[in-house]
Amino acid sequence: MSTSKPRIRSEKIRLELQHTFTIAGGSAAFKENVLVFYERDGLTGVGEASHVTVKEQTAERTLHAVDQLIPLYETINPFAFADLPEQARRIAAATPPARAAIEMALMDWVGQKLNLPLYRLFGLNADRAPVTSFTIGLDTPEMMQQKTREAGPYPVLKVKLGRPDDLELIKALRAVTDKPIRVDANEGWPDKETAIKKIEWLEKQNVEFIEQPLPRKLIDETAWLKERTRLPIVADEAVFLAQDIPGIAGAYSGINIKLMKAGGLLEALRMFQVARAFNLDVMLGCMIETSIAITAGTQLQSLARWADLDGNLLLSDDPYEGAVLNNGRWRPPDRPGLGVKPSASSRR
Ligand code: MG
């Protein structure tokens, strides 16, 4: 298939949130993400980078890293994408969101060029969709109750804990809902004794699993926790790439795969396979991102036991549309590539 040289460009976008979003590490009222466009042969693929709140990642750093990746993407055969994760890591090791965005744009283009939705290109089943959770951000008990009432359509909730008043917050939620709750401590519990006390109480609160209870470096202490609870212990901050999985596999029962940690769909796919080899369950997670990156996630969701794809639901004005949510389960579009398009309400 002969192709012309691609034109690749990137831009920063500002996303307004419905609520100020708070986790154990900090909070934000808006987000700056980066879009990447891969144009070739009259088709345009789009990808998105999102960033961890109040960490070393910024849109500016991502834009810079995308610029460094463009020469690679201008010269490779777009259909020989299997070893792109390694090639891109050699250029932009410290900026996985940039690698994810440019690779997502390329894969969107490849799917369009081959006239296949990406899930079909990857041999996956769009009919198999885990229920996605909806995140209730840290806030006052009253505000968290209000957010829980607003979460009426979502059958499973995720709560960010990791503060001294965790149990009071769960009690406040349990006063207004009996839905299953997934708990994410975001490394917020300082030691295993604190964590096991909270977990033993949470076991009686219809909690599905505990995500990243301890700081990522406390691997032996996390293994100690895992032996003492029936709740799955899921790694998030402790695992970015497939190569991280063997070192933590004994301490956790599952891992949270995110495109923005993995640096793209291809490394995420590899992580699913490695996790399976180590008998780990997988949650497919996200950052705060538009329907571009969320729809990219839904292309892989049939491999996951749990989905936590709610980043676009937290925006007040999503500039794109793609996957459709139905009874808490995402359906990726039947259109080729990612299948996303600018949303009707968008001013773009
Ligand atoms: Mg997490």
Short mmCIF file of C-alpha atoms and ligand atoms in Angstrom, two decimals:
data_model
loop_
_atom_site.label_atom_id
_atom_site.label_comp_id
_atom_site.label_asym_id
_atom_site.label_seq_id
_atom_site.Cartn_x
_atom_site.Cartn_y
_atom_site.Cartn_z
CA MET A 1 0.00 0.00 0.00
CA SER A 2 1.81 3.15 -1.14
CA THR A 3 1.38 6.21 0.98
CA SER A 4 2.44 9.83 0.94
CA LYS A 5 4.51 11.39 3.73
CA PRO A 6 2.38 12.13 6.80
CA ARG A 7 1.71 15.55 8.27
CA ILE A 8 1.78 15.37 12.08
CA ARG A 9 0.76 18.22 14.34
CA SER A 10 -0.22 18.71 17.97
CA GLU A 11 -2.21 21.20 20.01
CA LYS A 12 -2.99 21.90 23.64
CA ILE A 13 -6.65 21.90 24.73
CA ARG A 14 -8.24 23.09 27.97
CA LEU A 15 -10.94 20.92 29.53
CA GLU A 16 -13.34 22.25 32.16
CA LEU A 17 -14.37 19.81 34.88
CA GLN A 18 -17.84 19.43 36.34
CA HIS A 19 -16.30 19.34 39.83
CA THR A 20 -12.87 20.19 41.19
CA PHE A 21 -11.14 16.81 41.14
CA THR A 22 -9.21 15.79 44.24
CA ILE A 23 -7.11 12.70 44.94
CA ALA A 24 -4.60 12.07 47.72
CA GLY A 25 -1.88 13.90 45.72
CA GLY A 26 -3.66 17.19 44.90
CA SER A 27 -6.61 18.77 43.09
CA ALA A 28 -7.54 20.62 39.89
CA ALA A 29 -10.47 22.65 38.48
CA PHE A 30 -9.46 22.17 34.82
CA LYS A 31 -7.10 20.03 32.79
CA GLU A 32 -4.78 20.73 29.87
CA ASN A 33 -4.53 17.80 27.49
CA VAL A 34 -2.76 17.50 24.14
CA LEU A 35 -4.23 16.30 20.84
CA VAL A 36 -2.09 14.86 18.05
CA PHE A 37 -3.22 14.59 14.43
CA TYR A 38 -1.66 12.19 11.87
CA GLU A 39 -2.71 13.14 8.33
CA ARG A 40 -1.88 11.03 5.30
CA ASP A 41 -3.62 10.07 2.06
CA GLY A 42 -6.59 12.30 2.87
CA LEU A 43 -7.29 10.56 6.21
CA THR A 44 -6.65 12.05 9.66
CA GLY A 45 -6.02 10.01 12.78
CA VAL A 46 -6.35 11.67 16.17
CA GLY A 47 -4.77 10.84 19.51
CA GLU A 48 -4.83 12.38 22.97
CA ALA A 49 -2.43 12.81 25.88
CA SER A 50 -3.69 13.40 29.42
CA HIS A 51 -1.59 13.97 32.51
CA VAL A 52 -1.53 13.00 36.15
CA THR A 53 -2.88 15.84 38.29
CA VAL A 54 -0.19 18.00 39.95
CA LYS A 55 2.77 15.80 39.06
CA GLU A 56 5.80 16.35 36.88
CA GLN A 57 3.70 15.80 33.74
CA THR A 58 2.46 18.89 31.89
CA ALA A 59 0.98 19.66 28.49
CA GLU A 60 4.13 21.64 27.62
CA ARG A 61 6.39 18.66 28.29
CA THR A 62 4.10 16.46 26.21
CA LEU A 63 4.13 18.93 23.28
CA HIS A 64 7.93 18.96 23.42
CA ALA A 65 8.11 15.15 23.50
CA VAL A 66 5.67 14.83 20.59
CA ASP A 67 8.00 17.09 18.57
CA GLN A 68 10.85 14.71 19.37
CA LEU A 69 8.78 11.69 18.27
CA ILE A 70 7.57 13.19 14.96
CA PRO A 71 10.72 12.29 12.93
CA LEU A 72 10.25 8.60 13.90
CA TYR A 73 6.59 8.65 12.91
CA GLU A 74 7.36 10.48 9.64
CA THR A 75 9.75 7.76 8.51
CA ILE A 76 8.31 4.41 9.69
CA ASN A 77 6.06 2.19 7.62
CA PRO A 78 2.72 2.92 9.37
CA PHE A 79 1.59 -0.71 9.01
CA ALA A 80 4.72 -2.10 10.73
CA PHE A 81 3.72 -0.85 14.14
CA ALA A 82 4.46 -3.85 16.37
CA ASP A 83 7.76 -2.61 17.84
CA LEU A 84 6.81 1.06 18.03
CA PRO A 85 6.65 1.04 21.87
CA GLU A 86 10.39 0.27 22.13
CA GLN A 87 11.37 2.73 19.41
CA ALA A 88 9.29 5.50 20.98
CA ARG A 89 10.63 4.78 24.49
CA ARG A 90 14.18 5.31 23.25
CA ILE A 91 13.16 8.84 22.26
CA ALA A 92 10.65 9.85 24.96
CA ALA A 93 11.09 7.51 27.92
CA ALA A 94 9.87 10.00 30.54
CA THR A 95 6.71 11.15 28.72
CA PRO A 96 4.34 8.20 28.22
CA PRO A 97 1.35 10.49 27.48
CA ALA A 98 3.19 11.87 24.43
CA ARG A 99 3.99 8.36 23.21
CA ALA A 100 0.35 7.35 23.78
CA ALA A 101 -1.06 10.33 21.87
CA ILE A 102 1.06 10.03 18.73
CA GLU A 103 0.69 6.23 18.61
CA MET A 104 -3.10 6.59 19.10
CA ALA A 105 -3.24 9.01 16.16
CA LEU A 106 -1.26 6.57 14.00
CA MET A 107 -3.43 3.58 15.00
CA ASP A 108 -6.61 5.59 14.33
CA TRP A 109 -5.23 6.33 10.87
CA VAL A 110 -4.20 2.68 10.26
CA GLY A 111 -7.69 1.49 11.23
CA GLN A 112 -9.28 4.04 8.90
CA LYS A 113 -6.92 3.10 6.07
CA LEU A 114 -7.73 -0.62 6.52
CA ASN A 115 -11.42 0.20 7.12
CA LEU A 116 -11.44 -1.70 10.43
CA PRO A 117 -12.39 -0.62 13.96
CA LEU A 118 -9.29 -1.01 16.11
CA TYR A 119 -10.85 -3.71 18.30
CA ARG A 120 -11.32 -5.77 15.15
CA LEU A 121 -7.77 -5.07 13.95
CA PHE A 122 -6.57 -6.40 17.35
CA GLY A 123 -8.86 -9.47 17.18
CA LEU A 124 -11.00 -8.41 20.14
CA ASN A 125 -14.69 -8.78 20.88
CA ALA A 126 -16.75 -5.58 21.09
CA ASP A 127 -19.69 -7.46 22.63
CA ARG A 128 -17.74 -8.28 25.80
CA ALA A 129 -17.68 -5.18 27.99
CA PRO A 130 -17.02 -5.03 31.74
CA VAL A 131 -19.09 -2.59 33.80
CA THR A 132 -17.24 0.70 34.18
CA SER A 133 -17.04 2.48 37.51
CA PHE A 134 -17.77 6.15 38.07
CA THR A 135 -15.38 8.06 40.32
CA ILE A 136 -16.60 10.09 43.29
CA GLY A 137 -13.70 12.51 43.96
CA LEU A 138 -12.50 13.35 47.48
CA ASP A 139 -14.60 16.14 48.99
CA THR A 140 -16.64 16.96 52.08
CA PRO A 141 -19.03 14.15 53.09
CA GLU A 142 -21.97 16.32 52.00
CA MET A 143 -20.48 16.99 48.55
CA MET A 144 -19.58 13.32 48.11
CA GLN A 145 -23.18 12.39 48.92
CA GLN A 146 -24.33 14.94 46.34
CA LYS A 147 -21.93 13.53 43.71
CA THR A 148 -23.17 10.03 44.55
CA ARG A 149 -26.77 11.08 43.90
CA GLU A 150 -25.66 12.60 40.57
CA ALA A 151 -24.05 9.22 39.72
CA GLY A 152 -27.48 7.59 39.48
CA PRO A 153 -26.97 6.01 36.02
CA TYR A 154 -23.70 4.30 36.98
CA PRO A 155 -24.02 0.91 38.67
CA VAL A 156 -20.56 0.81 40.31
CA LEU A 157 -18.78 3.65 42.11
CA LYS A 158 -15.08 4.27 42.66
CA VAL A 159 -13.95 6.30 45.63
CA LYS A 160 -10.57 7.91 46.15
CA LEU A 161 -9.54 7.39 49.75
CA GLY A 162 -6.18 7.86 51.49
CA ARG A 163 -6.99 10.32 54.28
CA PRO A 164 -7.54 9.92 58.03
CA ASP A 165 -11.33 10.35 57.65
CA ASP A 166 -11.72 7.54 55.07
CA LEU A 167 -14.19 5.50 57.11
CA GLU A 168 -16.41 8.53 57.74
CA LEU A 169 -16.53 9.18 54.00
CA ILE A 170 -17.58 5.60 53.23
CA LYS A 171 -20.22 5.78 55.98
CA ALA A 172 -21.54 8.99 54.37
CA LEU A 173 -21.77 7.25 50.98
CA ARG A 174 -23.37 4.17 52.49
CA ALA A 175 -26.09 6.46 53.90
CA VAL A 176 -27.15 7.30 50.32
CA THR A 177 -26.22 4.22 48.21
CA ASP A 178 -25.78 0.44 48.42
CA LYS A 179 -24.00 0.14 45.05
CA PRO A 180 -20.69 -1.76 44.95
CA ILE A 181 -17.75 0.55 45.68
CA ARG A 182 -14.19 0.23 44.37
CA VAL A 183 -11.65 1.86 46.64
CA ASP A 184 -8.52 3.64 45.35
CA ALA A 185 -6.13 4.79 48.09
CA ASN A 186 -3.61 6.25 45.58
CA GLU A 187 -0.71 5.22 47.89
CA GLY A 188 -2.35 7.29 50.63
CA TRP A 189 -2.12 4.81 53.51
CA PRO A 190 1.36 5.12 55.05
CA ASP A 191 1.94 1.61 56.44
CA LYS A 192 0.54 -1.92 56.44
CA GLU A 193 -0.99 -1.67 59.94
CA THR A 194 -3.05 1.39 58.97
CA ALA A 195 -4.03 -0.28 55.70
CA ILE A 196 -5.15 -3.63 57.12
CA LYS A 197 -7.36 -1.91 59.72
CA LYS A 198 -9.12 0.05 56.97
CA ILE A 199 -9.33 -2.97 54.65
CA GLU A 200 -10.86 -5.23 57.31
CA TRP A 201 -13.58 -2.65 57.86
CA LEU A 202 -14.06 -2.10 54.13
CA GLU A 203 -14.54 -5.87 53.60
CA LYS A 204 -17.95 -5.45 55.27
CA GLN A 205 -18.97 -2.48 53.10
CA ASN A 206 -19.68 -4.16 49.72
CA VAL A 207 -16.29 -3.08 48.38
CA GLU A 208 -15.08 -4.85 45.20
CA PHE A 209 -11.33 -4.26 45.51
CA ILE A 210 -8.63 -2.04 46.98
CA GLU A 211 -6.41 -0.16 44.54
CA GLN A 212 -2.84 0.84 45.48
CA PRO A 213 -3.29 0.80 49.28
CA LEU A 214 0.38 1.48 50.09
CA PRO A 215 3.20 3.50 48.49
CA ARG A 216 4.46 1.65 45.41
CA LYS A 217 7.87 0.89 46.95
CA LEU A 218 6.31 -1.12 49.83
CA ILE A 219 6.10 -4.36 47.83
CA ASP A 220 6.66 -6.81 50.73
CA GLU A 221 4.15 -4.95 52.89
CA THR A 222 1.58 -5.10 50.07
CA ALA A 223 2.14 -8.88 49.78
CA TRP A 224 1.51 -9.06 53.54
CA LEU A 225 -1.82 -7.25 53.03
CA LYS A 226 -2.80 -9.50 50.12
CA GLU A 227 -2.43 -12.59 52.33
CA ARG A 228 -4.76 -11.11 54.94
CA THR A 229 -7.78 -10.04 52.90
CA ARG A 230 -10.18 -11.66 50.47
CA LEU A 231 -10.48 -8.34 48.59
CA PRO A 232 -8.35 -8.12 45.43
CA ILE A 233 -5.39 -5.73 45.83
CA VAL A 234 -4.83 -3.89 42.55
CA ALA A 235 -1.60 -2.13 41.53
CA ASP A 236 -1.79 1.26 39.82
CA GLU A 237 1.12 3.58 40.68
CA ALA A 238 3.33 0.45 41.03
CA VAL A 239 3.05 -0.61 37.38
CA PHE A 240 3.51 1.37 34.18
CA LEU A 241 4.87 -1.06 31.58
CA ALA A 242 4.79 -4.80 30.88
CA GLN A 243 8.34 -5.05 32.20
CA ASP A 244 7.14 -3.82 35.64
CA ILE A 245 4.70 -6.72 36.08
CA PRO A 246 7.03 -9.61 37.09
CA GLY A 247 8.50 -7.62 40.00
CA ILE A 248 5.13 -6.89 41.63
CA ALA A 249 3.09 -9.93 40.54
CA GLY A 250 3.46 -11.71 43.90
CA ALA A 251 2.23 -8.74 45.92
CA TYR A 252 -0.98 -7.90 44.05
CA SER A 253 -3.97 -9.79 42.65
CA GLY A 254 -4.53 -7.38 39.78
CA ILE A 255 -3.12 -4.40 37.90
CA ASN A 256 -4.58 -1.19 36.55
CA ILE A 257 -3.55 -0.66 32.92
CA LYS A 258 -3.84 2.89 31.61
CA LEU A 259 -2.92 4.03 28.12
CA MET A 260 -1.25 7.13 29.57
CA LYS A 261 1.02 5.06 31.82
CA ALA A 262 1.78 2.40 29.21
CA GLY A 263 2.48 4.98 26.50
CA GLY A 264 -0.14 3.65 24.11
CA LEU A 265 -2.47 0.90 22.94
CA LEU A 266 0.31 -1.47 21.84
CA GLU A 267 2.15 -1.59 25.17
CA ALA A 268 -1.23 -1.85 26.94
CA LEU A 269 -2.07 -4.90 24.82
CA ARG A 270 1.26 -6.46 25.77
CA MET A 271 0.52 -5.73 29.45
CA PHE A 272 -2.79 -7.61 29.21
CA GLN A 273 -0.92 -10.66 27.93
CA VAL A 274 1.83 -10.48 30.55
CA ALA A 275 -0.71 -9.98 33.34
CA ARG A 276 -2.56 -13.05 32.14
CA ALA A 277 0.70 -15.04 32.18
CA PHE A 278 1.14 -14.06 35.85
CA ASN A 279 -2.50 -14.88 36.69
CA LEU A 280 -3.30 -11.24 37.49
CA ASP A 281 -6.71 -9.67 36.91
CA VAL A 282 -6.75 -6.42 34.98
CA MET A 283 -8.61 -3.19 35.39
CA LEU A 284 -8.53 -0.86 32.41
CA GLY A 285 -8.28 2.66 33.82
CA CYS A 286 -7.93 6.18 32.52
CA MET A 287 -7.02 9.75 33.40
CA ILE A 288 -9.29 12.77 32.92
CA GLU A 289 -9.54 12.75 29.16
CA THR A 290 -11.96 13.33 26.29
CA SER A 291 -13.88 10.70 24.36
CA ILE A 292 -10.78 10.28 22.14
CA ALA A 293 -8.64 8.49 24.73
CA ILE A 294 -11.64 6.88 26.48
CA THR A 295 -12.81 5.43 23.15
CA ALA A 296 -9.25 4.19 22.56
CA GLY A 297 -9.50 2.37 25.89
CA THR A 298 -12.82 0.77 24.94
CA GLN A 299 -11.11 -0.86 21.96
CA LEU A 300 -9.22 -3.09 24.46
CA GLN A 301 -11.83 -3.41 27.20
CA SER A 302 -12.93 -6.96 26.36
CA LEU A 303 -9.61 -8.15 27.83
CA ALA A 304 -10.29 -6.52 31.22
CA ARG A 305 -12.13 -7.88 34.27
CA TRP A 306 -12.94 -4.35 35.43
CA ALA A 307 -13.24 -1.06 33.53
CA ASP A 308 -12.69 2.33 35.09
CA LEU A 309 -13.27 4.48 32.03
CA ASP A 310 -15.02 7.58 33.30
CA GLY A 311 -12.61 10.44 32.51
CA ASN A 312 -14.83 11.97 29.82
CA LEU A 313 -17.90 11.74 32.09
CA LEU A 314 -16.22 14.18 34.49
CA LEU A 315 -15.92 16.92 31.80
CA SER A 316 -18.49 19.65 31.40
CA ASP A 317 -17.87 19.96 27.63
CA ASP A 318 -16.37 16.92 25.85
CA PRO A 319 -15.07 18.15 22.46
CA TYR A 320 -15.32 14.66 20.90
CA GLU A 321 -17.77 11.77 20.81
CA GLY A 322 -17.08 8.08 20.31
CA ALA A 323 -17.89 5.10 22.49
CA VAL A 324 -21.45 5.06 23.88
CA LEU A 325 -22.31 4.15 27.46
CA ASN A 326 -25.23 1.77 27.96
CA ASN A 327 -26.21 0.47 31.43
CA GLY A 328 -22.68 1.14 32.69
CA ARG A 329 -20.94 -0.62 29.79
CA TRP A 330 -19.12 1.13 26.94
CA ARG A 331 -19.72 0.19 23.31
CA PRO A 332 -16.90 1.23 20.96
CA PRO A 333 -18.09 2.74 17.67
CA ASP A 334 -18.50 0.46 14.64
CA ARG A 335 -16.62 3.06 12.57
CA PRO A 336 -13.02 2.33 11.42
CA GLY A 337 -10.03 3.30 13.54
CA LEU A 338 -10.99 4.80 16.88
CA GLY A 339 -14.33 5.84 15.40
CA VAL A 340 -14.35 9.24 17.13
CA LYS A 341 -15.52 12.57 15.71
CA PRO A 342 -15.84 16.15 17.01
CA SER A 343 -18.97 16.33 19.14
CA ALA A 344 -22.08 18.13 17.91
CA SER A 345 -21.99 20.50 20.89
CA SER A 346 -18.32 21.31 20.36
CA ARG A 347 -17.36 24.83 19.29
CA ARG A 348 -14.27 23.41 17.63
MG MG B 1 -5.55 4.62 40.78
#
